[in-house]
Amino acid sequence: MTLKSVIKEIELHKKQPNLNFSLKEKTEVFTQKLFYTLFDTQTPVEENLILLESHFDELVNLACWQVKKPCKKIWELYVVKLPSILKKLNLDAEATVSCDPASLSIEEVYMAYPGFYAIAIYRLAHELHNIGFPMVPRLMTEYAHRLTGVDINPGAKIGNSFFIDHATGVVIGETAIIEDHVKIYQGVTLGALFVAKNLQKTKRHPTIKNNVTIYANATILGGDTVIGENSIIGGNAWVTSSIPANSKVFHKPEIKIKTATNVS
């Protein structure tokens, strides 16, 4: 096979006309600049909002594949939501300081906690998802996923004062609902019982009510599964049905200890 024929074959199989990876790269730049605009004291808000609008226009040109869809109006709808998003994120940071005895200051939470960063990017992406901007919210949360190990779909609904401790390995599915003052630990999955394309429009992921704590590596599955308020889900628990309020659910492992015997 000649080089010319190789090129022809590759071009033949590049079938996706909208697959422009600069959209991914530009989304990551936009996401980081947005985060700094909200939190970094050395970043001027007014100046950066002007820059962000310019970046956003580039994303619109790359991601708005339907010509008749009025994507140009999305920035105007989105930017007015930033103050309320910031208020929610400040509550998340305060919840982290209140819950984690290892936190030395609230500044540490903003700068060093991967769980907070993942929540921040989720909240910023979620509003774009609600407005209906294609692809970009998913790329934003995937960027946070790559940096933190936390995979939160931008379609999930999460209430106030949310805390993810240690963060790595957390998965929160698209139709999950999490109410206020919920704490989860590393390795937790809020997932679906079944994976099938015809379930796309159905609620596939669980609902977590107020003041629930879910410990490390617990798995909670199913759109009809509701974890009642004030409940505690222990580490490694596997839950596929609803739990009433004020419950404690624990996985009880069988531990065997084998010791070597002395041979004379």
XYZ file of C-alpha atoms in Angstrom:
264
model
C 0.000 0.000 0.000
C 1.415 3.354 -1.008
C 1.374 6.477 1.158
C -1.163 8.012 -1.225
C -3.510 5.062 -0.801
C -3.072 5.170 3.012
C -4.078 8.838 3.026
C -7.079 8.053 0.836
C -8.190 5.223 3.159
C -7.877 7.392 6.277
C -9.819 10.221 4.662
C -12.488 7.742 3.556
C -13.044 6.567 7.141
C -13.089 10.024 8.757
C -16.865 10.150 8.704
C -17.797 12.701 11.395
C -17.973 16.203 9.877
C -18.401 17.912 13.285
C -15.543 16.102 15.025
C -13.208 19.034 15.631
C -10.981 18.400 18.643
C -10.181 22.073 18.990
C -13.649 22.304 20.586
C -12.377 20.112 23.431
C -9.198 22.151 23.858
C -11.000 25.498 23.746
C -13.605 24.252 26.231
C -10.838 23.409 28.703
C -9.351 26.903 28.366
C -12.803 28.442 28.831
C -13.494 26.268 31.879
C -10.255 27.153 33.647
C -10.650 30.869 32.915
C -14.227 30.731 34.219
C -13.074 29.064 37.449
C -10.386 31.713 37.990
C -12.865 34.503 37.285
C -15.128 33.304 40.080
C -12.505 32.518 42.702
C -9.044 33.980 42.107
C -8.625 37.359 43.823
C -5.972 38.446 41.293
C -8.256 37.863 38.313
C -10.275 40.964 37.349
C -13.928 40.015 36.942
C -14.998 42.634 34.396
C -11.997 42.117 32.127
C -12.283 38.354 32.249
C -16.006 38.303 31.520
C -15.263 40.148 28.286
C -12.597 37.565 27.432
C -14.919 34.728 28.381
C -17.607 36.015 26.040
C -15.068 35.975 23.233
C -14.048 32.403 24.120
C -17.700 31.430 24.305
C -18.338 32.757 20.792
C -15.624 30.395 19.558
C -17.336 27.482 21.303
C -20.644 28.473 19.731
C -19.087 28.434 16.270
C -17.628 24.968 16.892
C -20.463 23.309 18.825
C -23.674 24.829 17.486
C -24.171 22.488 14.559
C -27.847 23.313 14.052
C -27.851 26.576 12.126
C -31.317 27.695 13.234
C -30.598 27.201 16.949
C -30.023 30.639 18.574
C -26.768 29.736 20.355
C -25.592 33.357 20.277
C -28.137 34.180 22.982
C -26.826 31.516 25.340
C -24.028 33.646 26.810
C -26.525 36.344 27.801
C -28.688 33.722 29.505
C -25.680 32.081 31.150
C -23.659 35.022 32.465
C -26.548 36.277 34.638
C -26.573 32.912 36.427
C -22.924 33.107 37.514
C -23.606 34.989 40.809
C -26.101 32.341 41.966
C -23.721 29.541 40.943
C -20.960 31.197 42.969
C -23.241 31.431 46.017
C -23.934 27.694 45.785
C -20.248 26.905 45.430
C -19.399 28.976 48.483
C -21.930 26.867 50.408
C -20.219 23.722 49.105
C -16.839 25.011 50.294
C -18.257 25.893 53.711
C -19.800 22.424 53.975
C -16.390 20.898 53.284
C -14.725 22.949 56.009
C -17.507 22.029 58.445
C -17.416 18.313 57.650
C -13.723 17.580 57.221
C -11.519 17.826 60.328
C -8.461 17.660 58.067
C -9.258 20.973 56.363
C -7.014 23.740 57.682
C -8.813 26.656 56.016
C -11.497 27.452 53.475
C -8.759 28.640 51.106
C -7.345 25.116 51.178
C -10.713 23.768 50.052
C -10.895 26.092 47.043
C -7.325 25.408 45.957
C -6.525 21.837 46.996
C -9.705 19.753 47.256
C -10.434 17.768 44.084
C -13.995 17.144 45.252
C -14.692 20.858 45.400
C -13.157 21.445 41.971
C -15.289 18.683 40.452
C -18.435 20.135 42.043
C -17.524 23.624 40.819
C -17.119 22.550 37.208
C -20.281 20.435 37.440
C -22.323 23.435 38.655
C -20.921 25.658 35.902
C -21.643 22.985 33.284
C -25.089 22.126 34.671
C -26.482 25.581 33.912
C -25.257 25.371 30.320
C -26.804 21.907 30.089
C -30.134 23.302 31.297
C -30.014 26.093 28.717
C -29.474 23.454 26.051
C -25.975 24.192 24.763
C -24.724 21.023 22.998
C -21.535 19.131 23.853
C -19.717 21.842 25.836
C -21.185 20.982 29.311
C -20.126 17.358 28.830
C -16.630 18.420 27.794
C -16.415 20.650 30.878
C -17.266 17.861 33.311
C -15.020 15.431 31.447
C -12.160 17.915 31.880
C -12.822 17.921 35.639
C -13.103 14.126 35.545
C -9.652 13.842 34.022
C -8.152 16.179 36.625
C -9.922 14.814 39.721
C -11.158 11.289 39.048
C -14.745 12.451 39.694
C -17.306 11.837 36.940
C -20.439 13.964 37.405
C -22.761 14.121 34.433
C -23.881 17.736 33.850
C -27.501 16.590 33.731
C -27.517 15.461 37.383
C -29.437 17.636 39.855
C -27.503 18.487 43.020
C -28.746 20.625 45.922
C -26.926 22.936 48.310
C -23.941 22.244 50.600
C -22.672 19.165 48.763
C -19.435 17.559 49.978
C -17.268 14.944 48.243
C -14.368 13.787 50.405
C -11.190 12.410 48.802
C -13.143 12.347 45.544
C -11.335 9.759 43.408
C -13.595 7.260 41.668
C -16.930 8.980 42.324
C -19.533 8.505 39.563
C -22.843 10.418 39.488
C -25.142 9.606 36.585
C -27.165 11.910 34.375
C -30.569 11.523 36.039
C -29.367 11.322 39.651
C -31.006 13.716 42.116
C -29.083 14.757 45.217
C -30.779 17.032 47.739
C -29.182 19.308 50.360
C -26.366 18.596 52.857
C -25.296 15.286 51.318
C -21.806 13.863 51.951
C -20.191 11.183 49.820
C -16.762 9.578 49.909
C -14.366 8.145 47.369
C -15.463 5.365 45.049
C -19.199 5.998 45.405
C -21.354 5.209 42.365
C -24.841 6.593 41.798
C -25.626 4.576 38.705
C -28.214 2.806 36.591
C -29.439 -0.752 36.974
C -29.592 -1.279 33.217
C -27.791 0.260 30.262
C -29.927 0.419 27.119
C -30.405 3.183 24.559
C -34.201 3.045 24.793
C -33.912 4.183 28.444
C -32.390 7.520 27.423
C -35.442 9.578 28.381
C -36.180 7.734 31.630
C -34.873 8.310 35.168
C -32.141 5.706 35.513
C -30.188 6.920 38.550
C -31.098 7.150 42.250
C -32.460 9.980 44.373
C -30.555 10.924 47.528
C -32.568 12.888 50.079
C -31.362 15.541 52.544
C -28.580 14.912 55.069
C -27.493 11.530 53.709
C -23.932 10.250 54.150
C -22.585 7.634 51.718
C -19.274 6.052 52.646
C -16.458 4.806 50.424
C -17.114 2.418 47.537
C -20.856 2.172 48.129
C -22.908 1.538 44.992
C -26.501 2.768 44.683
C -28.350 1.876 41.489
C -31.703 2.466 39.827
C -34.024 5.315 38.942
C -36.661 4.184 41.427
C -34.157 3.893 44.275
C -34.602 6.594 46.920
C -32.303 6.955 49.924
C -34.375 8.530 52.697
C -33.189 11.613 54.555
C -30.725 11.368 57.444
C -29.647 7.889 56.333
C -26.125 6.471 56.408
C -24.932 4.092 53.703
C -21.861 2.209 54.865
C -18.746 1.470 52.847
C -18.962 -1.198 50.104
C -22.750 -1.431 50.405
C -24.682 -2.486 47.280
C -28.130 -0.859 47.195
C -30.744 -1.406 44.458
C -33.966 -0.616 46.320
C -35.252 2.299 48.351
C -34.148 2.896 51.938
C -36.469 4.645 54.434
C -35.466 7.822 56.238
C -33.131 7.601 59.256
C -31.724 4.219 58.183
C -28.245 2.726 58.492
C -27.145 0.327 55.781
C -23.948 -1.644 56.219
C -22.073 -4.247 54.235
C -20.827 -6.942 56.617
C -17.719 -8.604 55.158
C -16.444 -11.959 56.290
C -12.891 -11.511 57.478
C -10.635 -14.542 57.875
C -7.194 -14.280 59.414
C -4.746 -17.054 58.708
C -1.666 -17.212 60.904
C 1.416 -19.325 60.350
C 1.944 -22.099 62.891
C 5.329 -22.822 64.389
C 6.913 -25.999 63.105
C 9.336 -27.650 65.565
